[in-house]
């Protein structure tokens, strides 16, 4: 099993450009998450999907959109990138939202917006 | 609002010594806490978790203690090894995970 995979690993954008970060998991998990991690800080939840067909805002959703394409895939889109969105983005999945379900993380996408 | 924070941003310990990483939380409704380890350039990796109806839980070389009275939890690593060098995060579990800012553990030879 590959676990949680993310593409791309690195990306540089100019202000105003758009892009989609891809995430897939092969653990048959119901719930998936997108986080951002800024230097020297913990992770902040952008959006999550409790199950296929549902998405909800997390702590910092502004400037982002998500799509739960199917049970395996959960994408994050930046419609008009801003320098404040320079960060490392992590996707995660878990069996469900219920407490006690460990989240498994992908390797991250390092995004720089110039 | 709720927060999960750590007492120290960095911690240096001698190889072989025990490490203690502390965390405080503000939301008393939290029922589930998790410790993650993040090595450089990688995503966080689950270490151990504890439910609010427990005071202590042990894993392999790690112990988590939960003090609900003072809203504090700690991660103890026994016989710290160079491979333990990483950033450690405590997090409140549930529908919206809340992560603390992390403590960087450095293991000195």
PDB file of C-alpha atoms in Angstrom:
ATOM      1  CA  UNK A   1       0.000   0.000   0.000  1.00  0.00           C
ATOM      2  CA  UNK A   2       1.265   3.465  -0.872  1.00  0.00           C
ATOM      3  CA  UNK A   3      -0.800   5.106   1.875  1.00  0.00           C
ATOM      4  CA  UNK A   4      -1.451   8.768   1.100  1.00  0.00           C
ATOM      5  CA  UNK A   5       0.161  10.196  -2.010  1.00  0.00           C
ATOM      6  CA  UNK A   6       0.330  13.827  -3.093  1.00  0.00           C
ATOM      7  CA  UNK A   7       1.283  15.528  -6.325  1.00  0.00           C
ATOM      8  CA  UNK A   8       3.185  17.613  -7.089  1.00  0.00           C
ATOM      9  CA  UNK A   9       5.951  17.608  -4.468  1.00  0.00           C
ATOM     10  CA  UNK A  10       7.040  21.147  -5.306  1.00  0.00           C
ATOM     11  CA  UNK A  11       5.384  24.008  -7.157  1.00  0.00           C
ATOM     12  CA  UNK A  12       6.170  27.649  -7.836  1.00  0.00           C
ATOM     13  CA  UNK A  13       3.357  29.942  -8.927  1.00  0.00           C
ATOM     14  CA  UNK A  14       3.052  33.590  -9.769  1.00  0.00           C
ATOM     15  CA  UNK A  15       0.463  35.699  -7.988  1.00  0.00           C
ATOM     16  CA  UNK A  16      -2.922  35.208  -9.618  1.00  0.00           C
ATOM     17  CA  UNK A  17      -2.178  31.825 -11.165  1.00  0.00           C
ATOM     18  CA  UNK A  18      -4.332  28.828 -10.348  1.00  0.00           C
ATOM     19  CA  UNK A  19      -3.459  25.241  -9.613  1.00  0.00           C
ATOM     20  CA  UNK A  20      -4.843  22.028  -8.138  1.00  0.00           C
ATOM     21  CA  UNK A  21      -3.077  19.877  -5.590  1.00  0.00           C
ATOM     22  CA  UNK A  22      -3.913  16.208  -5.898  1.00  0.00           C
ATOM     23  CA  UNK A  23      -4.252  13.689  -3.090  1.00  0.00           C
ATOM     24  CA  UNK A  24      -5.108  10.002  -3.160  1.00  0.00           C
ATOM     25  CA  UNK A  25      -5.295   7.273  -0.529  1.00  0.00           C
ATOM     26  CA  UNK A  26      -5.462   3.527  -0.948  1.00  0.00           C
ATOM     27  CA  UNK A  27      -6.550   2.590   2.578  1.00  0.00           C
ATOM     28  CA  UNK A  28     -10.295   2.710   1.867  1.00  0.00           C
ATOM     29  CA  UNK A  29     -10.657   5.568   4.349  1.00  0.00           C
ATOM     30  CA  UNK A  30     -13.869   7.533   4.512  1.00  0.00           C
ATOM     31  CA  UNK A  31     -12.477  10.866   5.705  1.00  0.00           C
ATOM     32  CA  UNK A  32      -9.869  13.071   4.100  1.00  0.00           C
ATOM     33  CA  UNK A  33      -8.296  16.394   5.061  1.00  0.00           C
ATOM     34  CA  UNK A  34      -6.193  19.235   3.727  1.00  0.00           C
ATOM     35  CA  UNK A  35      -3.825  21.131   6.024  1.00  0.00           C
ATOM     36  CA  UNK A  36      -1.293  23.873   5.548  1.00  0.00           C
ATOM     37  CA  UNK A  37       1.858  24.226   7.593  1.00  0.00           C
ATOM     38  CA  UNK A  38       3.727  27.511   7.766  1.00  0.00           C
ATOM     39  CA  UNK A  39       7.346  27.720   8.942  1.00  0.00           C
ATOM     40  CA  UNK A  40       7.748  26.980  12.627  1.00  0.00           C
ATOM     41  CA  UNK A  41       4.054  26.365  13.103  1.00  0.00           C
ATOM     42  CA  UNK A  42       1.658  23.520  13.528  1.00  0.00           C
ATOM     43  CA  UNK A  43      -0.820  22.347  10.940  1.00  0.00           C
ATOM     44  CA  UNK A  44      -4.013  24.260  10.257  1.00  0.00           C
ATOM     45  CA  UNK A  45      -7.032  22.579   8.763  1.00  0.00           C
ATOM     46  CA  UNK A  46      -8.203  24.072   5.455  1.00  0.00           C
ATOM     47  CA  UNK A  47     -11.017  21.730   4.435  1.00  0.00           C
ATOM     48  CA  UNK A  48     -12.097  18.225   5.238  1.00  0.00           C
ATOM     49  CA  UNK A  49     -14.383  15.601   3.785  1.00  0.00           C
ATOM     50  CA  UNK A  50     -16.160  13.357   6.226  1.00  0.00           C
ATOM     51  CA  UNK A  51     -17.171  10.933   3.510  1.00  0.00           C
ATOM     52  CA  UNK A  52     -17.471  10.709  -0.249  1.00  0.00           C
ATOM     53  CA  UNK A  53     -19.755  13.468  -1.479  1.00  0.00           C
ATOM     54  CA  UNK A  54     -19.340  15.819   1.478  1.00  0.00           C
ATOM     55  CA  UNK A  55     -16.894  18.630   2.185  1.00  0.00           C
ATOM     56  CA  UNK A  56     -16.686  21.160   5.014  1.00  0.00           C
ATOM     57  CA  UNK A  57     -14.606  24.184   5.884  1.00  0.00           C
ATOM     58  CA  UNK A  58     -11.874  23.973   8.440  1.00  0.00           C
ATOM     59  CA  UNK A  59     -10.011  26.722  10.258  1.00  0.00           C
ATOM     60  CA  UNK A  60      -8.535  28.549   7.222  1.00  0.00           C
ATOM     61  CA  UNK A  61     -10.677  27.901   4.090  1.00  0.00           C
ATOM     62  CA  UNK A  62     -10.473  31.330   2.422  1.00  0.00           C
ATOM     63  CA  UNK A  63      -8.814  31.262  -0.989  1.00  0.00           C
ATOM     64  CA  UNK A  64      -9.256  27.507  -1.425  1.00  0.00           C
ATOM     65  CA  UNK A  65     -11.766  25.087  -2.869  1.00  0.00           C
ATOM     66  CA  UNK A  66     -11.873  21.311  -2.635  1.00  0.00           C
ATOM     67  CA  UNK A  67     -13.387  18.410  -4.504  1.00  0.00           C
ATOM     68  CA  UNK A  68     -13.930  14.919  -3.177  1.00  0.00           C
ATOM     69  CA  UNK A  69     -13.726  13.249  -6.561  1.00  0.00           C
ATOM     70  CA  UNK A  70     -14.387   9.757  -5.226  1.00  0.00           C
ATOM     71  CA  UNK A  71     -13.562   7.807  -2.093  1.00  0.00           C
ATOM     72  CA  UNK A  72      -9.864   7.730  -2.936  1.00  0.00           C
ATOM     73  CA  UNK A  73      -9.208  11.256  -4.152  1.00  0.00           C
ATOM     74  CA  UNK A  74      -9.488  14.689  -2.553  1.00  0.00           C
ATOM     75  CA  UNK A  75      -8.135  17.706  -4.434  1.00  0.00           C
ATOM     76  CA  UNK A  76      -7.360  21.231  -3.263  1.00  0.00           C
ATOM     77  CA  UNK A  77      -7.630  24.142  -5.695  1.00  0.00           C
ATOM     78  CA  UNK A  78      -6.166  27.613  -5.482  1.00  0.00           C
ATOM     79  CA  UNK A  79      -8.132  29.762  -7.925  1.00  0.00           C
ATOM     80  CA  UNK A  80      -5.941  32.872  -7.683  1.00  0.00           C
ATOM     81  CA  UNK A  81      -2.769  32.238  -5.751  1.00  0.00           C
ATOM     82  CA  UNK A  82      -1.450  34.858  -3.333  1.00  0.00           C
ATOM     83  CA  UNK A  83       1.955  35.085  -1.600  1.00  0.00           C
ATOM     84  CA  UNK A  84       0.196  34.427   1.706  1.00  0.00           C
ATOM     85  CA  UNK A  85      -0.572  30.949   0.415  1.00  0.00           C
ATOM     86  CA  UNK A  86       3.110  30.042   0.307  1.00  0.00           C
ATOM     87  CA  UNK A  87       3.216  27.031   2.580  1.00  0.00           C
ATOM     88  CA  UNK A  88       3.589  23.276   2.772  1.00  0.00           C
ATOM     89  CA  UNK A  89       0.316  21.498   2.147  1.00  0.00           C
ATOM     90  CA  UNK A  90      -0.467  18.129   3.658  1.00  0.00           C
ATOM     91  CA  UNK A  91      -3.269  15.792   2.799  1.00  0.00           C
ATOM     92  CA  UNK A  92      -4.413  13.216   5.353  1.00  0.00           C
ATOM     93  CA  UNK A  93      -6.999  10.473   5.645  1.00  0.00           C
ATOM     94  CA  UNK A  94      -8.649   8.494   8.413  1.00  0.00           C
ATOM     95  CA  UNK A  95     -11.290   5.787   8.694  1.00  0.00           C
ATOM     96  CA  UNK A  96     -13.795   8.339   9.937  1.00  0.00           C
ATOM     97  CA  UNK A  97     -14.057  11.655  11.767  1.00  0.00           C
ATOM     98  CA  UNK A  98     -14.705   9.932  15.043  1.00  0.00           C
ATOM     99  CA  UNK A  99     -12.159  10.335  17.781  1.00  0.00           C
ATOM    100  CA  UNK A 100      -9.756   7.470  17.994  1.00  0.00           C
ATOM    101  CA  UNK A 101      -9.215   7.243  14.282  1.00  0.00           C
ATOM    102  CA  UNK A 102      -5.627   7.976  13.439  1.00  0.00           C
ATOM    103  CA  UNK A 103      -4.927  10.354  10.589  1.00  0.00           C
ATOM    104  CA  UNK A 104      -2.355   9.220   8.036  1.00  0.00           C
ATOM    105  CA  UNK A 105      -0.457  11.995   6.280  1.00  0.00           C
ATOM    106  CA  UNK A 106       1.012  12.329   2.826  1.00  0.00           C
ATOM    107  CA  UNK A 107       4.551  13.633   2.204  1.00  0.00           C
ATOM    108  CA  UNK A 108       3.404  17.183   1.493  1.00  0.00           C
ATOM    109  CA  UNK A 109       3.485  19.688  -1.363  1.00  0.00           C
ATOM    110  CA  UNK A 110       5.782  22.658  -0.961  1.00  0.00           C
ATOM    111  CA  UNK A 111       4.163  25.648  -2.678  1.00  0.00           C
ATOM    112  CA  UNK A 112       5.799  29.011  -3.277  1.00  0.00           C
ATOM    113  CA  UNK A 113       3.778  31.931  -4.620  1.00  0.00           C
ATOM    114  CA  UNK A 114       5.862  34.801  -5.991  1.00  0.00           C
TER     115      UNK A 114
ATOM    116  CA  UNK B   1     -11.435  29.937  20.961  1.00  0.00           C
ATOM    117  CA  UNK B   2      -9.797  26.659  21.614  1.00  0.00           C
ATOM    118  CA  UNK B   3      -6.090  26.177  21.415  1.00  0.00           C
ATOM    119  CA  UNK B   4      -3.488  23.534  21.869  1.00  0.00           C
ATOM    120  CA  UNK B   5      -0.079  24.775  22.782  1.00  0.00           C
ATOM    121  CA  UNK B   6       3.279  23.617  23.958  1.00  0.00           C
ATOM    122  CA  UNK B   7       5.380  24.972  26.778  1.00  0.00           C
ATOM    123  CA  UNK B   8       8.731  24.992  24.974  1.00  0.00           C
ATOM    124  CA  UNK B   9       9.552  25.435  21.294  1.00  0.00           C
ATOM    125  CA  UNK B  10      12.850  23.530  21.513  1.00  0.00           C
ATOM    126  CA  UNK B  11      14.239  20.790  23.693  1.00  0.00           C
ATOM    127  CA  UNK B  12      17.748  19.339  23.724  1.00  0.00           C
ATOM    128  CA  UNK B  13      18.512  16.082  25.512  1.00  0.00           C
ATOM    129  CA  UNK B  14      21.498  13.824  25.792  1.00  0.00           C
ATOM    130  CA  UNK B  15      21.322  10.519  23.975  1.00  0.00           C
ATOM    131  CA  UNK B  16      20.100   7.883  26.402  1.00  0.00           C
ATOM    132  CA  UNK B  17      18.283  10.331  28.659  1.00  0.00           C
ATOM    133  CA  UNK B  18      14.525  10.547  28.935  1.00  0.00           C
ATOM    134  CA  UNK B  19      12.675  13.335  27.132  1.00  0.00           C
ATOM    135  CA  UNK B  20       9.517  15.042  28.311  1.00  0.00           C
ATOM    136  CA  UNK B  21       7.518  17.206  25.928  1.00  0.00           C
ATOM    137  CA  UNK B  22       4.615  19.150  27.365  1.00  0.00           C
ATOM    138  CA  UNK B  23       1.369  20.446  25.943  1.00  0.00           C
ATOM    139  CA  UNK B  24      -1.537  22.479  27.312  1.00  0.00           C
ATOM    140  CA  UNK B  25      -5.053  22.705  25.940  1.00  0.00           C
ATOM    141  CA  UNK B  26      -7.953  25.023  26.531  1.00  0.00           C
ATOM    142  CA  UNK B  27     -11.035  23.097  25.416  1.00  0.00           C
ATOM    143  CA  UNK B  28     -12.221  20.880  28.237  1.00  0.00           C
ATOM    144  CA  UNK B  29     -14.657  19.163  25.884  1.00  0.00           C
ATOM    145  CA  UNK B  30     -11.773  17.466  24.126  1.00  0.00           C
ATOM    146  CA  UNK B  31     -12.036  13.709  24.420  1.00  0.00           C
ATOM    147  CA  UNK B  32      -9.090  12.548  22.445  1.00  0.00           C
ATOM    148  CA  UNK B  33      -5.487  13.732  22.154  1.00  0.00           C
ATOM    149  CA  UNK B  34      -2.762  12.601  19.830  1.00  0.00           C
ATOM    150  CA  UNK B  35       0.994  13.013  19.605  1.00  0.00           C
ATOM    151  CA  UNK B  36       2.613  13.217  16.184  1.00  0.00           C
ATOM    152  CA  UNK B  37       6.262  13.155  15.163  1.00  0.00           C
ATOM    153  CA  UNK B  38       7.401  15.060  12.098  1.00  0.00           C
ATOM    154  CA  UNK B  39      10.837  14.521  10.629  1.00  0.00           C
ATOM    155  CA  UNK B  40      12.356  17.065   8.293  1.00  0.00           C
ATOM    156  CA  UNK B  41      10.706  17.051   4.874  1.00  0.00           C
ATOM    157  CA  UNK B  42       8.052  14.515   5.833  1.00  0.00           C
ATOM    158  CA  UNK B  43       4.444  14.512   6.916  1.00  0.00           C
ATOM    159  CA  UNK B  44       3.450  13.996  10.561  1.00  0.00           C
ATOM    160  CA  UNK B  45       3.482  10.431  11.805  1.00  0.00           C
ATOM    161  CA  UNK B  46       1.221   9.118  14.558  1.00  0.00           C
ATOM    162  CA  UNK B  47       3.012   8.172  17.789  1.00  0.00           C
ATOM    163  CA  UNK B  48       0.391   7.575  20.426  1.00  0.00           C
ATOM    164  CA  UNK B  49      -3.045   8.762  21.470  1.00  0.00           C
ATOM    165  CA  UNK B  50      -5.061   8.956  24.669  1.00  0.00           C
ATOM    166  CA  UNK B  51      -8.736   9.340  25.444  1.00  0.00           C
ATOM    167  CA  UNK B  52      -9.972  11.719  28.110  1.00  0.00           C
ATOM    168  CA  UNK B  53     -11.163   8.834  30.299  1.00  0.00           C
ATOM    169  CA  UNK B  54      -7.544   7.748  30.735  1.00  0.00           C
ATOM    170  CA  UNK B  55      -4.676   9.294  32.687  1.00  0.00           C
ATOM    171  CA  UNK B  56      -1.831   7.366  31.145  1.00  0.00           C
ATOM    172  CA  UNK B  57      -1.074   5.264  28.140  1.00  0.00           C
ATOM    173  CA  UNK B  58       2.138   3.506  27.252  1.00  0.00           C
ATOM    174  CA  UNK B  59       3.599   2.493  23.949  1.00  0.00           C
ATOM    175  CA  UNK B  60       7.001   1.322  22.881  1.00  0.00           C
ATOM    176  CA  UNK B  61       9.438   3.693  24.669  1.00  0.00           C
ATOM    177  CA  UNK B  62       6.736   6.361  24.835  1.00  0.00           C
ATOM    178  CA  UNK B  63       4.238   7.279  27.518  1.00  0.00           C
ATOM    179  CA  UNK B  64       1.526   9.905  27.343  1.00  0.00           C
ATOM    180  CA  UNK B  65       0.137  11.423  30.528  1.00  0.00           C
ATOM    181  CA  UNK B  66      -3.095  13.382  30.663  1.00  0.00           C
ATOM    182  CA  UNK B  67      -3.961  15.694  33.555  1.00  0.00           C
ATOM    183  CA  UNK B  68      -7.485  16.914  32.992  1.00  0.00           C
ATOM    184  CA  UNK B  69      -7.479  19.026  36.128  1.00  0.00           C
ATOM    185  CA  UNK B  70      -4.866  21.400  34.754  1.00  0.00           C
ATOM    186  CA  UNK B  71      -5.571  20.617  31.070  1.00  0.00           C
ATOM    187  CA  UNK B  72      -2.086  19.372  30.414  1.00  0.00           C
ATOM    188  CA  UNK B  73      -0.623  16.401  28.612  1.00  0.00           C
ATOM    189  CA  UNK B  74       2.923  15.242  28.164  1.00  0.00           C
ATOM    190  CA  UNK B  75       4.875  12.848  25.999  1.00  0.00           C
ATOM    191  CA  UNK B  76       7.706  10.975  27.634  1.00  0.00           C
ATOM    192  CA  UNK B  77      10.316   9.258  25.495  1.00  0.00           C
ATOM    193  CA  UNK B  78      12.532   6.777  27.290  1.00  0.00           C
ATOM    194  CA  UNK B  79      16.209   6.344  26.414  1.00  0.00           C
ATOM    195  CA  UNK B  80      16.113   9.004  23.706  1.00  0.00           C
ATOM    196  CA  UNK B  81      17.900   8.048  20.516  1.00  0.00           C
ATOM    197  CA  UNK B  82      19.254  10.130  17.603  1.00  0.00           C
ATOM    198  CA  UNK B  83      16.356   8.888  15.492  1.00  0.00           C
ATOM    199  CA  UNK B  84      13.975  10.633  17.883  1.00  0.00           C
ATOM    200  CA  UNK B  85      15.185  14.038  16.689  1.00  0.00           C
ATOM    201  CA  UNK B  86      12.131  15.658  15.121  1.00  0.00           C
ATOM    202  CA  UNK B  87       9.333  18.109  15.763  1.00  0.00           C
ATOM    203  CA  UNK B  88       6.630  16.750  18.041  1.00  0.00           C
ATOM    204  CA  UNK B  89       3.055  17.988  17.872  1.00  0.00           C
ATOM    205  CA  UNK B  90       0.215  17.448  20.251  1.00  0.00           C
ATOM    206  CA  UNK B  91      -3.229  17.632  18.712  1.00  0.00           C
ATOM    207  CA  UNK B  92      -6.810  17.561  19.853  1.00  0.00           C
ATOM    208  CA  UNK B  93      -8.692  14.925  17.944  1.00  0.00           C
ATOM    209  CA  UNK B  94     -12.260  14.797  16.826  1.00  0.00           C
ATOM    210  CA  UNK B  95     -14.068  16.382  13.915  1.00  0.00           C
ATOM    211  CA  UNK B  96     -11.702  19.339  13.656  1.00  0.00           C
ATOM    212  CA  UNK B  97      -8.201  18.393  14.541  1.00  0.00           C
ATOM    213  CA  UNK B  98      -6.357  21.251  16.283  1.00  0.00           C
ATOM    214  CA  UNK B  99      -2.585  21.053  16.255  1.00  0.00           C
ATOM    215  CA  UNK B 100      -0.198  22.798  18.589  1.00  0.00           C
ATOM    216  CA  UNK B 101       2.804  24.683  17.149  1.00  0.00           C
ATOM    217  CA  UNK B 102       5.278  21.873  17.908  1.00  0.00           C
ATOM    218  CA  UNK B 103       8.432  21.281  19.931  1.00  0.00           C
ATOM    219  CA  UNK B 104      11.708  20.561  18.176  1.00  0.00           C
ATOM    220  CA  UNK B 105      13.584  17.780  19.958  1.00  0.00           C
ATOM    221  CA  UNK B 106      17.326  17.639  19.401  1.00  0.00           C
ATOM    222  CA  UNK B 107      19.276  14.635  20.645  1.00  0.00           C
ATOM    223  CA  UNK B 108      22.861  15.400  21.580  1.00  0.00           C
ATOM    224  CA  UNK B 109      25.563  12.719  21.180  1.00  0.00           C
TER     225      UNK B 109
END
